[in-house]
CSV table of C-alpha atoms in Angstrom, one decimal:
chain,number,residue,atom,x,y,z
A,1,UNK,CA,21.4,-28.1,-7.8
A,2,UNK,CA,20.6,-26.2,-4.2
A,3,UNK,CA,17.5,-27.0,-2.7
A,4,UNK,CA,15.2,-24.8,-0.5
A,5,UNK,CA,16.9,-26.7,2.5
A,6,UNK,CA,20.6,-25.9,1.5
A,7,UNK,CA,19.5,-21.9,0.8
A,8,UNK,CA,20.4,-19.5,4.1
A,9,UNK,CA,20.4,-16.3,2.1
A,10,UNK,CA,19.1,-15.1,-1.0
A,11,UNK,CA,20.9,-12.4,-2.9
A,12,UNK,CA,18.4,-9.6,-4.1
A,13,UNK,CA,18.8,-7.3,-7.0
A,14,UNK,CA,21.3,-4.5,-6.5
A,15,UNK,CA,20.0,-1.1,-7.1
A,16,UNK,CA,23.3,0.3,-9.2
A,17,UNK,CA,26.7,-1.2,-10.3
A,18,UNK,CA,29.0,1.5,-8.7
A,19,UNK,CA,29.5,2.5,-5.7
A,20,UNK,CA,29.3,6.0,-6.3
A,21,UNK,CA,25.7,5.3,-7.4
A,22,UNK,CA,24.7,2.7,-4.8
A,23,UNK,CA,25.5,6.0,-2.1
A,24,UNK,CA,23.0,8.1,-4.5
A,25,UNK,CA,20.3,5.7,-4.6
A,26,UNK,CA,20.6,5.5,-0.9
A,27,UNK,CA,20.3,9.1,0.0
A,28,UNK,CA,17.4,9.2,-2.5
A,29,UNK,CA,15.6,5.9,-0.5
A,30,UNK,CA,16.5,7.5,2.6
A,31,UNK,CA,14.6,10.7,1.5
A,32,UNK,CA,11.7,9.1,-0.1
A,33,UNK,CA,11.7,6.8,3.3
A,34,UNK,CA,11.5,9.8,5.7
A,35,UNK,CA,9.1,12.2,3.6
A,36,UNK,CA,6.8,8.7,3.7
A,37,UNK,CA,7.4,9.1,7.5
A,38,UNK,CA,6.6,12.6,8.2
A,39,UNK,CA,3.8,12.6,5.9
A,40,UNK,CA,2.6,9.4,7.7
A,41,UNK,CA,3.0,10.4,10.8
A,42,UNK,CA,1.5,13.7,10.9
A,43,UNK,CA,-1.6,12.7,9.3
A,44,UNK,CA,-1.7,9.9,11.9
A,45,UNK,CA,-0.9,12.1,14.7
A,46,UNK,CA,-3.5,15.0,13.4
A,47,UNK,CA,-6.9,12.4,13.2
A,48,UNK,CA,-5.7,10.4,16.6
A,49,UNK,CA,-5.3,14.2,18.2
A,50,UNK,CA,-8.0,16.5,16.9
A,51,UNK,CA,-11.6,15.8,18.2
A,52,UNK,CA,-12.8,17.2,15.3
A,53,UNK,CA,-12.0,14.3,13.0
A,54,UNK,CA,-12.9,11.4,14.8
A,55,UNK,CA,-15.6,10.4,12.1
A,56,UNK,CA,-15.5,6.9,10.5
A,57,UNK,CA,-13.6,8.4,7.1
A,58,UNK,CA,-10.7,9.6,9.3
A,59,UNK,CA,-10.8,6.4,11.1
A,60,UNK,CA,-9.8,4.7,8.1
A,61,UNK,CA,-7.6,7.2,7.2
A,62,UNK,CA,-5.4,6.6,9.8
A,63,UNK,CA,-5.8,3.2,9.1
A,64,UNK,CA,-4.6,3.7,5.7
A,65,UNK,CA,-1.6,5.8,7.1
A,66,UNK,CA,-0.6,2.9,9.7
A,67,UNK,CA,-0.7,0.1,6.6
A,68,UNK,CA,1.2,2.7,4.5
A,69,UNK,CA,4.1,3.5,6.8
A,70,UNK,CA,4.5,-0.5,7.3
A,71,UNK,CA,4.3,-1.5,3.8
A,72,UNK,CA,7.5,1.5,3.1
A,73,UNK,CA,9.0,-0.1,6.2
A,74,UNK,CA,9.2,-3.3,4.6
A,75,UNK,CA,11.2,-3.2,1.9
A,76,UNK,CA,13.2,0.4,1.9
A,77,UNK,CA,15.4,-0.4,4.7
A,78,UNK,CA,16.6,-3.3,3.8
A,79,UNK,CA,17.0,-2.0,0.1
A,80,UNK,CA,18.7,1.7,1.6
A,81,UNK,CA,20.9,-1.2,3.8
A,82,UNK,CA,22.2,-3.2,0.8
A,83,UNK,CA,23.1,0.2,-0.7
A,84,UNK,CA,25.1,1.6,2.1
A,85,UNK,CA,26.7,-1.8,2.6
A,86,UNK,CA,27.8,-2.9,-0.9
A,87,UNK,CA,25.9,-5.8,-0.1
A,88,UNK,CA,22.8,-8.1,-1.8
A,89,UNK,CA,22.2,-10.9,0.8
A,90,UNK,CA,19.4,-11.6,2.7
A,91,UNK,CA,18.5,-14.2,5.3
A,92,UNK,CA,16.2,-16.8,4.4
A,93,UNK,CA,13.9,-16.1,7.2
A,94,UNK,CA,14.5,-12.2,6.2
A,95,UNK,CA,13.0,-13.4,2.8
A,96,UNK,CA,9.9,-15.1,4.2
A,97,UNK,CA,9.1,-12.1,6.8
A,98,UNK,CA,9.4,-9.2,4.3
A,99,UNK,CA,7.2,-11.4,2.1
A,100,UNK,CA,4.9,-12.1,4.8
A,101,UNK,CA,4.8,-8.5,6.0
A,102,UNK,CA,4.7,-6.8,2.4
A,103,UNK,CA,1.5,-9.1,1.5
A,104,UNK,CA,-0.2,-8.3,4.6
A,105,UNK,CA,0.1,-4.4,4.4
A,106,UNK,CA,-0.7,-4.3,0.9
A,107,UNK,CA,-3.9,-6.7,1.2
A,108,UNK,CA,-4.7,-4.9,4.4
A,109,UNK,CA,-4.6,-1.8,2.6
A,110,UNK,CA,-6.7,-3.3,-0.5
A,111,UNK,CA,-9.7,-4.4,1.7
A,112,UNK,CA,-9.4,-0.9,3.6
A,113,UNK,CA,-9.7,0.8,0.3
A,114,UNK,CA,-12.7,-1.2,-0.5
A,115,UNK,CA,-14.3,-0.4,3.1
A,116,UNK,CA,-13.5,3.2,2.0
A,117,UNK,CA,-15.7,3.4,-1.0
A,118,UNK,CA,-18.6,1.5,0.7
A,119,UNK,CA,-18.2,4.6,3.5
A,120,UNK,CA,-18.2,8.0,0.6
A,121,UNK,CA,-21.3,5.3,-1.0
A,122,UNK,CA,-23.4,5.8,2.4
A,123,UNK,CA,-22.2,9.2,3.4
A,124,UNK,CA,-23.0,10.5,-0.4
A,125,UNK,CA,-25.8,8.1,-1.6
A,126,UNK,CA,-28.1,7.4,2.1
A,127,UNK,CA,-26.8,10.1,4.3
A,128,UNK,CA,-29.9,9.6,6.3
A,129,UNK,CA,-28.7,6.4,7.4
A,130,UNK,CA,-24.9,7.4,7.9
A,131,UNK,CA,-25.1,7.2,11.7
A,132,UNK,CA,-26.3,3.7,11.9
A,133,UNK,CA,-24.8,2.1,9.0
A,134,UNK,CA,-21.3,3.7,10.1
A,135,UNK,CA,-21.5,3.6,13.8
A,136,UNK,CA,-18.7,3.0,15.2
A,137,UNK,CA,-18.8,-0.7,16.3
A,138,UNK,CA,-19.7,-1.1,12.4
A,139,UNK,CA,-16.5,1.0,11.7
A,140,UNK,CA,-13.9,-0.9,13.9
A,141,UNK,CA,-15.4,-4.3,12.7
A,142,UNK,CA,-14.4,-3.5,9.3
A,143,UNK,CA,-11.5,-2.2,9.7
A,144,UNK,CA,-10.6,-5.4,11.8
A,145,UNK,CA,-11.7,-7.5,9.1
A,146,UNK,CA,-9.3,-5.6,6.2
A,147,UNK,CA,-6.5,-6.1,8.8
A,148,UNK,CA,-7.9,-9.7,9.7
A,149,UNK,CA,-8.1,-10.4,6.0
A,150,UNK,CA,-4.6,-9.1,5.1
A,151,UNK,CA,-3.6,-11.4,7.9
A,152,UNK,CA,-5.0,-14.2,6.2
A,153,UNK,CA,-4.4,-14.1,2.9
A,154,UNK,CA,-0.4,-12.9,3.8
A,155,UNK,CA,0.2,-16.7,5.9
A,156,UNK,CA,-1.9,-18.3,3.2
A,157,UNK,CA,0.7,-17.2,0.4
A,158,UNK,CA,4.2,-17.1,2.1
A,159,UNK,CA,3.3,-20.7,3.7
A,160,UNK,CA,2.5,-21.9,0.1
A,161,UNK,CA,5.5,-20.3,-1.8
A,162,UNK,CA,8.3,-21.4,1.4
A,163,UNK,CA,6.9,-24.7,1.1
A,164,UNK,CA,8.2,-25.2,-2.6
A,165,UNK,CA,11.2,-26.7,-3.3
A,166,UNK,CA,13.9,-24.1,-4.6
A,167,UNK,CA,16.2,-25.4,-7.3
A,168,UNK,CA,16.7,-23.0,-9.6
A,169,UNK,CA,20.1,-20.4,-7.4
A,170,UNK,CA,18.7,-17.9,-5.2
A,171,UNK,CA,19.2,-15.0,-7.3
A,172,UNK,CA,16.1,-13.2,-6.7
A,173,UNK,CA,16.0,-10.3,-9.6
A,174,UNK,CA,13.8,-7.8,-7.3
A,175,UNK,CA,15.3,-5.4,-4.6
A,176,UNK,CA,12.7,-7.0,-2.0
A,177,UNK,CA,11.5,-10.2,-2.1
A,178,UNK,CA,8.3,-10.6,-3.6
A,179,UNK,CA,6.1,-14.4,-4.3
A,180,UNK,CA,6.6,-13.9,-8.0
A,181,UNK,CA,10.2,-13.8,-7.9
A,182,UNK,CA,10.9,-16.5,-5.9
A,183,UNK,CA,8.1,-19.0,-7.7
A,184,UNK,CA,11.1,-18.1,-10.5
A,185,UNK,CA,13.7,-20.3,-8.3
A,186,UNK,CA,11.0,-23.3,-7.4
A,187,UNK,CA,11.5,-26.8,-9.5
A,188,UNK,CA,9.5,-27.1,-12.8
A,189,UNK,CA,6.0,-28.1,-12.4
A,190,UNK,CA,6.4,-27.6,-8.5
A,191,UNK,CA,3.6,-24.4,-7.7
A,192,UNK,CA,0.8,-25.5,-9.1
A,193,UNK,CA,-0.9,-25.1,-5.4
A,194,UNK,CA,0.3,-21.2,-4.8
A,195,UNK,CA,-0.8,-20.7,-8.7
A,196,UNK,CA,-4.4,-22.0,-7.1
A,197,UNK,CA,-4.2,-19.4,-4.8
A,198,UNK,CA,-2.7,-16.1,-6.8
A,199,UNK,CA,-5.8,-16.8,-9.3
A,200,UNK,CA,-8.0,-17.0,-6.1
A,201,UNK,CA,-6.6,-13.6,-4.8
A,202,UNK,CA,-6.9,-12.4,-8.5
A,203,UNK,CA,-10.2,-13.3,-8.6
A,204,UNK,CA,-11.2,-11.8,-5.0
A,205,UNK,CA,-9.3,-8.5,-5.9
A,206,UNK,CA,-10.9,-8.0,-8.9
A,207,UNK,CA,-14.1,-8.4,-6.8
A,208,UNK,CA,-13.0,-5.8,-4.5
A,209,UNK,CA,-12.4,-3.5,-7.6
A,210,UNK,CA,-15.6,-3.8,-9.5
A,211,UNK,CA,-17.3,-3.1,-5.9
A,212,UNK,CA,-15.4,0.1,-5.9
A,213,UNK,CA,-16.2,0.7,-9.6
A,214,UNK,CA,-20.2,0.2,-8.7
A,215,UNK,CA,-20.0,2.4,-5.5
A,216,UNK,CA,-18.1,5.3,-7.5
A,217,UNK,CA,-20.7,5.0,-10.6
A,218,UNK,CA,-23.6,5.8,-7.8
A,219,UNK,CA,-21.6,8.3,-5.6
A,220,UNK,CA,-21.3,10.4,-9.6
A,221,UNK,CA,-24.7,10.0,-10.1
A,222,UNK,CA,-25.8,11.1,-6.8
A,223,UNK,CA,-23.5,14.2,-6.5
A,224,UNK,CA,-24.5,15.2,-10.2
A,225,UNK,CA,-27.9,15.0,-9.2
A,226,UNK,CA,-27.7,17.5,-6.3
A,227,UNK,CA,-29.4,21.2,-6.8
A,228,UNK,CA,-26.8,22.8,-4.8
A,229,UNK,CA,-23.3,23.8,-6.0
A,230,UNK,CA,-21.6,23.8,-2.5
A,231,UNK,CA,-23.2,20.3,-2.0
A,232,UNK,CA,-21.8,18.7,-4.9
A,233,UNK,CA,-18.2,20.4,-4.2
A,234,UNK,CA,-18.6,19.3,-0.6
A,235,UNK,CA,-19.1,15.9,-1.8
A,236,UNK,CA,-16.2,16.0,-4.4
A,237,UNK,CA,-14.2,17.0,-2.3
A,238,UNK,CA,-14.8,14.6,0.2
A,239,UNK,CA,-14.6,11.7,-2.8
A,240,UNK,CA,-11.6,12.3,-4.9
A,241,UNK,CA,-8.8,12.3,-2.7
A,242,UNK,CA,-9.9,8.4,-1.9
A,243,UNK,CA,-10.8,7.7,-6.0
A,244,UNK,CA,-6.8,9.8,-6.4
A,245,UNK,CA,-5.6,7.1,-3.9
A,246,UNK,CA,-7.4,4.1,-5.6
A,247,UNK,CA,-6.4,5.0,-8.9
A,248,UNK,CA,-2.9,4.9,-7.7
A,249,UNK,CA,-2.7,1.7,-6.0
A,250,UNK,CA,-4.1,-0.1,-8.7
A,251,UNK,CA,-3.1,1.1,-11.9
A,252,UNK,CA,0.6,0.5,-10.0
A,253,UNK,CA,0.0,-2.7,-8.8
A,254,UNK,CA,-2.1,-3.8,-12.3
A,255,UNK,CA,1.0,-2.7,-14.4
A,256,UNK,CA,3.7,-4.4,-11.9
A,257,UNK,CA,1.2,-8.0,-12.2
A,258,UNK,CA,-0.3,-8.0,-15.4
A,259,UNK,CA,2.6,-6.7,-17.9
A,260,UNK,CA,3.5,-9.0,-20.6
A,261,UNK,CA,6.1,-12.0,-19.9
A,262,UNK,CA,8.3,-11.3,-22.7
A,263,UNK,CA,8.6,-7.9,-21.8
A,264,UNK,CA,11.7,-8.9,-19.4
A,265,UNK,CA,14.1,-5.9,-18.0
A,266,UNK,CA,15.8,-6.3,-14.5
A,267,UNK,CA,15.9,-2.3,-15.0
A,268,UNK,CA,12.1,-2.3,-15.8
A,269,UNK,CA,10.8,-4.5,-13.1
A,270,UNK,CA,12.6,-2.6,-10.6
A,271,UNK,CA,11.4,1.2,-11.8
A,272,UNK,CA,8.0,-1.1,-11.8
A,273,UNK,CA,8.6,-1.8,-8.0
A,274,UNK,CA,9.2,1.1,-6.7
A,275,UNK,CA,6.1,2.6,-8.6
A,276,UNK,CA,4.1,0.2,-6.5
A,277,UNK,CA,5.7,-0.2,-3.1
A,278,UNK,CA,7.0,3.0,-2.6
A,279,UNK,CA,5.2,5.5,-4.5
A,280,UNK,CA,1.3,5.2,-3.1
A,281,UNK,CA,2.6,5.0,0.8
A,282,UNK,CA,4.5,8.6,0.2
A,283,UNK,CA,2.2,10.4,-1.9
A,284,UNK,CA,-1.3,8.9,-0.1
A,285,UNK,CA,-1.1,11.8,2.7
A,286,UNK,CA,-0.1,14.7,0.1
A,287,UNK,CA,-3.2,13.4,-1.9
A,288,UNK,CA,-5.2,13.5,1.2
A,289,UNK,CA,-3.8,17.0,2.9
A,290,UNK,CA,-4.3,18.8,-0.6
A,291,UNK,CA,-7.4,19.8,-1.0
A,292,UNK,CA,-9.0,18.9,2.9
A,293,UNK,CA,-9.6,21.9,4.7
A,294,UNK,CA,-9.9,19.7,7.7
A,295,UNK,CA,-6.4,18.4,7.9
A,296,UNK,CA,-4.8,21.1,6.6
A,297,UNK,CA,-6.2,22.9,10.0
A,298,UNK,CA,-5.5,19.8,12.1
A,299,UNK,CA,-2.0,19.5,10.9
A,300,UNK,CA,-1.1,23.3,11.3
A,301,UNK,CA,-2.3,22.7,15.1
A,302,UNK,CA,0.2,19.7,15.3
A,303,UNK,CA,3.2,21.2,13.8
A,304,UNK,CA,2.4,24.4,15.9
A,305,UNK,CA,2.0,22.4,19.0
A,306,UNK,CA,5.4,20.5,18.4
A,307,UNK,CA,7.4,24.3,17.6
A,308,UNK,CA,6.4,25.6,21.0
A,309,UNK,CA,7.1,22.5,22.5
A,310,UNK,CA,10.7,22.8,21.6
A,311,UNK,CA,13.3,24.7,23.6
């Protein structure tokens, strides 16, 4: 049987079994890939270029757009590679860095949604207080601390799970590599320390969400207490696009984690993959452009700026 030493490459799921529809899924990838991009990008570009919206919420923001165009960048051009290619392999080290990489975005990106909630809490519940609880020292120590944390938790994990020994192939039935998948291939009995440390995660994450449950339970009551009709539309308006986005990450990432064992389908995990890696990174800046006034206007100045720039 190969061990983790004797494995150079693994060989990762392949999105079709003709070639006909390995070029389709491809072009599809490459489209989801670049409207992830663009939509990325220009609500990056728009709060790092209008004056207007350098408040602590479109700090995070962009943020959130910078974790989201990583985490899309980690697994769709290998995946939109292996498709053009006819091919499945991928390096060990390949393995471990879009592991590494993957984890850290979408912990980052966790901890950042988090921060978010405790910012509409403040802004909604003790807008008195906004300026000095939200400064922005306090702001770019957070947001250092949801990268910092992504950080850590990301070396934690892939250190763990490439420590294991690997006897079971390297047939790694994903179209990225992912912990769960390759804790398949480890020897019986042999992960009983990165088990420790999913169930910490788990139990840190589910922290993270009932902290986000609380502040949204107190942001409702305080916007359905307010006299004025504008005010509470103001503040919906300011809230829902970040409860959209939450909503979306984790009822994705619940259903990828937490579906039953024996329901087992290489088609099904895969359709469950994509739902959670590449879905919420493209559709996070239409969810956030929809309804804001403020970056529909800041984005029409970009895109206007960039037409008369060309020749």
């Amino acid at each position: 049987m190969p061990n983790s030493s004797s494995i150079s490459e693994f060989l990762l799921l392949p999105l079709a079994d003709t070639r006909q529809l390995q070029l389709l899924h491809f072009w599809l990838l490459l489209g989801i890939y670049l409207a992830a991009l663009l939509g990325n990008g220009l609500i990056s570009t728009a709060v790092a270029c209008d004056q207007r919206l350098h408040t602590p919420m479109y700090f995070f923001l962009l943020n959130l757009a910078l974790l989201d165009l990583g985490c899309i960048s980690t697994t769709l051009p290998k995946a939109m590679a292996n498709a053009l290619w006819d091919t499945r392999a991928i390096s060990y080290a390949g393995c471990a860095a879009q592991i590494f990489f993957f984890l850290f975005f979408l912990s980052a990106e966790f901890s950042l949604l988090t921060i978010m909630s405790y910012d509409c809490y403040v802004a909604i519940c003790k807008p008195l207080h906004y300026g000095t609880m939200m400064d922005s020292r306090a702001c770019a120590t957070m947001a250092a601390a949801a990268w910092g944390a992504g950080v850590l938790n990301s070396v934690l994990h892939t250190a763990s799970t490439f420590s294991l020994p690997l006897c079971q192939g390297n047939v790694v039935n994903q179209f990225f590599c992912e912990i769960p998948q390759i804790l398949k291939l480890s020897c019986s009995g042999s992960y009983c320390r990165e088990l420790v440390l999913l169930i910490l995660s788990a139990i840190l994450a589910f922290g993270c969400f009932v902290f986000i449950v609380v502040s949204y339970v107190q942001i409702f009551m305080a916007v359905l207490r307010m006299p004025s009709e504008h005010g509470r539309h103001k503040a919906f308006s300011t809230c829902l696009p970040h409860l959209a986005v939450v909503s979306l990450f984790l009822s994705t990432g619940f259903f990828a984690h937490l579906k039953p064992p024996s329901i087992f389908s290489p088609l099904l995990d895969l359709t469950v993959a994509l739902l959670y890696a590449v879905f919420p990174p493209t559709l996070n800046p239409l969810i956030y452009s929809m309804r804001n006034t403020e970056i529909k206007h800041a984005l029409s100045k970009v895109l206007q700026h960039a037409l008369f720039q060309l020749p």
